[in-house]
Tab-separated table of C-alpha atoms (C1' of nucleotides) in Angstrom:
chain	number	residue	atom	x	y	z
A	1	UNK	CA	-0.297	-16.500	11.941
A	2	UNK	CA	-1.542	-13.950	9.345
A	3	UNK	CA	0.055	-12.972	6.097
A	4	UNK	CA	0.118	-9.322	4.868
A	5	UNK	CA	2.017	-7.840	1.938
A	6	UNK	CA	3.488	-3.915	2.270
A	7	UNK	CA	4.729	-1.892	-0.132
A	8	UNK	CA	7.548	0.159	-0.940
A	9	UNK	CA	8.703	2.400	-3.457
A	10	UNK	CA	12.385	1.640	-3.990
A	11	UNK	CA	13.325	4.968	-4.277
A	12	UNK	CA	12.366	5.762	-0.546
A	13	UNK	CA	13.235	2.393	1.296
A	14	UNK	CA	14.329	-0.103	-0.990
A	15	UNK	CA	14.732	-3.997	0.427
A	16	UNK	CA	18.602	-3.688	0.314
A	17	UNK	CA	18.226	-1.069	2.729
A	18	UNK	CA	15.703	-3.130	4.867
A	19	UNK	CA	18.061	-5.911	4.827
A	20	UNK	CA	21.152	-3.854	6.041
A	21	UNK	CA	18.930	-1.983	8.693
A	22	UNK	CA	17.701	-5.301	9.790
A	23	UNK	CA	15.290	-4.192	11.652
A	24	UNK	CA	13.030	-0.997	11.356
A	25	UNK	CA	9.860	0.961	11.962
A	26	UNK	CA	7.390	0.966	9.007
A	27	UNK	CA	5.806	4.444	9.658
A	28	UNK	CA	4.130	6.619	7.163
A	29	UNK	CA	1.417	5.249	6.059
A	30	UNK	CA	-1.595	7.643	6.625
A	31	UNK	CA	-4.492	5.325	4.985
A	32	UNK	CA	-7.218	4.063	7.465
A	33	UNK	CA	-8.026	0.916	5.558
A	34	UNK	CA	-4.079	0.211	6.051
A	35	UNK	CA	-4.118	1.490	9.510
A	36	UNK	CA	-6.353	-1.155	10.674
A	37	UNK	CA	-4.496	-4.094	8.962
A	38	UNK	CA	-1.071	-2.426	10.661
A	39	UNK	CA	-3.149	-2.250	13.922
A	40	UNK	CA	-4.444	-6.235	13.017
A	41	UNK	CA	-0.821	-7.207	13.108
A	42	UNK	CA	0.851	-9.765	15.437
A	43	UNK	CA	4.573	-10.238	16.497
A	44	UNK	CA	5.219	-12.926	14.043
A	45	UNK	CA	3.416	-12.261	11.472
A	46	UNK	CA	5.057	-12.663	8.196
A	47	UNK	CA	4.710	-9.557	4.944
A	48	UNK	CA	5.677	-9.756	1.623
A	49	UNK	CA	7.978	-6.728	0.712
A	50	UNK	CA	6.806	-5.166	-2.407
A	51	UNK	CA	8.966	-2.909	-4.631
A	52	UNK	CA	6.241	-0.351	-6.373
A	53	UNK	CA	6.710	1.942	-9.280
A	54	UNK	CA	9.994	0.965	-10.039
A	55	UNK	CA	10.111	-3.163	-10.165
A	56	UNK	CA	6.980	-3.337	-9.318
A	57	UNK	CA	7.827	-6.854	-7.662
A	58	UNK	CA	7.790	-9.008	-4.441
A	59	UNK	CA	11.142	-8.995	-3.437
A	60	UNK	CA	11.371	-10.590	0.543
A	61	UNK	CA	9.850	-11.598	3.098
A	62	UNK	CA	9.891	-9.610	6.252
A	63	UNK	CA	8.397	-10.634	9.412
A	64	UNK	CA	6.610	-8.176	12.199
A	65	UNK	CA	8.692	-7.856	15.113
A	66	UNK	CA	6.704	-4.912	17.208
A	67	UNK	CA	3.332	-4.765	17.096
A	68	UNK	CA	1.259	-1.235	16.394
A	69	UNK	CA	1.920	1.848	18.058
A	70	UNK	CA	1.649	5.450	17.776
A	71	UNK	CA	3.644	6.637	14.505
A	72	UNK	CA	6.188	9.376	15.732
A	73	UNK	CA	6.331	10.177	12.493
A	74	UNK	CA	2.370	10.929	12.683
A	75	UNK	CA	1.861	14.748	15.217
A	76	UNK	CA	-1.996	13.637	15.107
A	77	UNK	CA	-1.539	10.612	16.576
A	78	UNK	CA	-3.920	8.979	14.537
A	79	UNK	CA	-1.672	6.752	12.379
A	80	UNK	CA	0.379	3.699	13.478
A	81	UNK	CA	3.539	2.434	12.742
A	82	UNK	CA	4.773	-1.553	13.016
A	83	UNK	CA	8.108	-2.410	12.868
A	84	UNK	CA	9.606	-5.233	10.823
A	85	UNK	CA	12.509	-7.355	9.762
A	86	UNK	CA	14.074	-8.873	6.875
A	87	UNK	CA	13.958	-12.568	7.348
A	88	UNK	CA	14.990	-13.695	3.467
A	89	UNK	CA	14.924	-12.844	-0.178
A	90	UNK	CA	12.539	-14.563	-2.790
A	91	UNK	CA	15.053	-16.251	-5.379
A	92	UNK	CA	13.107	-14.842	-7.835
A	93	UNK	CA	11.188	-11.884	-7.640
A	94	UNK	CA	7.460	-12.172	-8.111
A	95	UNK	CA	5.984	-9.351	-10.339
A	96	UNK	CA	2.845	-7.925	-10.331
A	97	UNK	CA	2.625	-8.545	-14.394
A	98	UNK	CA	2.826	-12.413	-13.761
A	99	UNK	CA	0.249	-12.342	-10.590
A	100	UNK	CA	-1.967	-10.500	-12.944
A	101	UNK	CA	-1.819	-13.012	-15.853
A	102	UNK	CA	-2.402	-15.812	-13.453
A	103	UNK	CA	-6.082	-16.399	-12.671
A	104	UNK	CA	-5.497	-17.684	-9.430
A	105	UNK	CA	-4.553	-14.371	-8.422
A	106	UNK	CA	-7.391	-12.482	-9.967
A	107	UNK	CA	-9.106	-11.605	-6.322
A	108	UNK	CA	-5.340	-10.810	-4.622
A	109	UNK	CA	-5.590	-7.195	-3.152
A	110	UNK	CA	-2.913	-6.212	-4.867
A	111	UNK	CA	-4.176	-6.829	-8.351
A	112	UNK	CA	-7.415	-5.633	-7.560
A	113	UNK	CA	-6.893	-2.784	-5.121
A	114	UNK	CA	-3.153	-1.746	-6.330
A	115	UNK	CA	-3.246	1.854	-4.259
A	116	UNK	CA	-3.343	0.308	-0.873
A	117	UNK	CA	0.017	0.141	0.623
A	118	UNK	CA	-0.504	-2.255	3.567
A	119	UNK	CA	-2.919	-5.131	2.261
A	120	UNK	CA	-3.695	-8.606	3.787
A	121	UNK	CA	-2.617	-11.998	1.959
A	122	UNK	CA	-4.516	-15.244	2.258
A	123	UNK	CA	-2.311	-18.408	3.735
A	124	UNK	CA	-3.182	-19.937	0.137
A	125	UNK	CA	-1.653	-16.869	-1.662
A	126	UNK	CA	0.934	-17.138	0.662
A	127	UNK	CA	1.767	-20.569	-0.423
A	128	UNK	CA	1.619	-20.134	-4.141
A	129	UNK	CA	3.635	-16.832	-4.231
A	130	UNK	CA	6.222	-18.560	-2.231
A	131	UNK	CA	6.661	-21.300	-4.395
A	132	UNK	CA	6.927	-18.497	-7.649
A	133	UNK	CA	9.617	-16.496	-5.571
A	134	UNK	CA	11.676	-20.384	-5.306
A	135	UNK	CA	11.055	-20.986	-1.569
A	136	UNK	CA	10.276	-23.595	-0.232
B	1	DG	C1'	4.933	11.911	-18.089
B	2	DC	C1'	0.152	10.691	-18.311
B	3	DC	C1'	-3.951	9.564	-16.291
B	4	DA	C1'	-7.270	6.369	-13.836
B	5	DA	C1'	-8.615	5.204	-9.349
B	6	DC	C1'	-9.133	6.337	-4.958
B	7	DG	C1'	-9.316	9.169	-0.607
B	8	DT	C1'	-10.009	13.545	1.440
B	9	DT	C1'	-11.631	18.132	1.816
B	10	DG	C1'	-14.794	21.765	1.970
B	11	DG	C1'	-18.780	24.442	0.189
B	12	DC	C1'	-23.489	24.214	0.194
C	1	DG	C1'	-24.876	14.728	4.584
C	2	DC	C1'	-24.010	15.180	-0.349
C	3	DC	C1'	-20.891	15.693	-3.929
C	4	DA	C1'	-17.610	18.424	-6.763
C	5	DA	C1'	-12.916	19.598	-6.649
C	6	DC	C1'	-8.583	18.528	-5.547
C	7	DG	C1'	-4.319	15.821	-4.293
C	8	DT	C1'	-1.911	11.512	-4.304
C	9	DT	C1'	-0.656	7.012	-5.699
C	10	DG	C1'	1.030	3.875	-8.802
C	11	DG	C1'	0.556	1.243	-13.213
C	12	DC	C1'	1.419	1.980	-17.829
DNA sequence: GCCAACGTTGGC
DNA sequence: GCCAACGTTGGC
C-alpha cells in the first residue's frame, strides 16, 4: 500500500464537494512528474486531500478506487486521470505552516516541492500526519 | 496582488 | 541541444 497526497484548490473542487460526489475522476493534471505517480497508483491506495491557496491544509483522506487511465479531459492522450473517494475527514486539519515548522517534515514533498500537485508520502509521514489530523 | 520557482516553448 | 522568454502555480 502506497501513500500519496493530491492537491486541490478549493475554489475548483473543494473536499465538501468530494465528499458529496463520493466518488470521482481526478483528471487535469497535465505535469509528467505527477503523471507518473497517478500512473504508480494502486486500487487501494490511500491520498491525503490537500486544500491549496485558500487553507492551504490537509483536509481528508481519500482512497484510489480506479487505477490510471486515459484523461478524457486530456485530447492528446498523454495525461491520466485516477479516480478517488472520500473515505474520512482529519479532525483537525493539518496545515502546511505547522508541517513546515516541524523538522520532521523538512524533506516532505510538499514543503520542499510545493508546485507539484500529485506528490508521494512516505508510510512514516503517513503516520505522523495522521496522528496531527486526530486519527487514529 | 506580488513574485519566486518551476515547466514548457521556440529561436538559434 | 542550449537557453532565454514566457506562462502557470501557489505561498505569502
Amino acid at each position: 500500500m502506497a501513500y500519496w497526497l493530491i492537491k486541490s484548490e478549493p475554489d475548483t473542487w473543494s473536499w465538501d464537494q468530494h465528499v458529496k460526489k463520493g466518488a470521482d475522476s481526478w483528471t487535469g493534471v497535465r505535469n509528467h512528474q505527477a503523471k507518473v505517480h497517478l500512473q504508480t497508483m494502486k486500487k487501494g491506495d490511500k491520498a491525503f486531500f490537500y486544500h491549496s491557496n485558500e487553507g492551504k491544509e490537509i483536509v481528508g483522506v481519500s482512497e484510489v478506487t480506479k487505477e490510471a487511465y486515459i484523461d478524457p479531459t486530456d485530447k492528446t492522450n498523454a495525461f491520466y486521470a485516477v479516480d478517488f473517494k472520500a473515505v474520512e475527514p482529519l479532525k483537525t486539519p493539518v496545515k502546511l505552516a505547522a508541517l513546515k515548522a516541524d523538522k520532521n517534515f523538512a524533506d516532505m514533498v510538499l514543503v520542499k516541492n510545493s508546485r507539484l500537485s500529485v506528490q508521494p508520502v512516505t508510510a512514516d509521514e503517513w503516520k505522523a500526519i495522521r496522528k496531527l489530523g486526530g486519527l487514529k
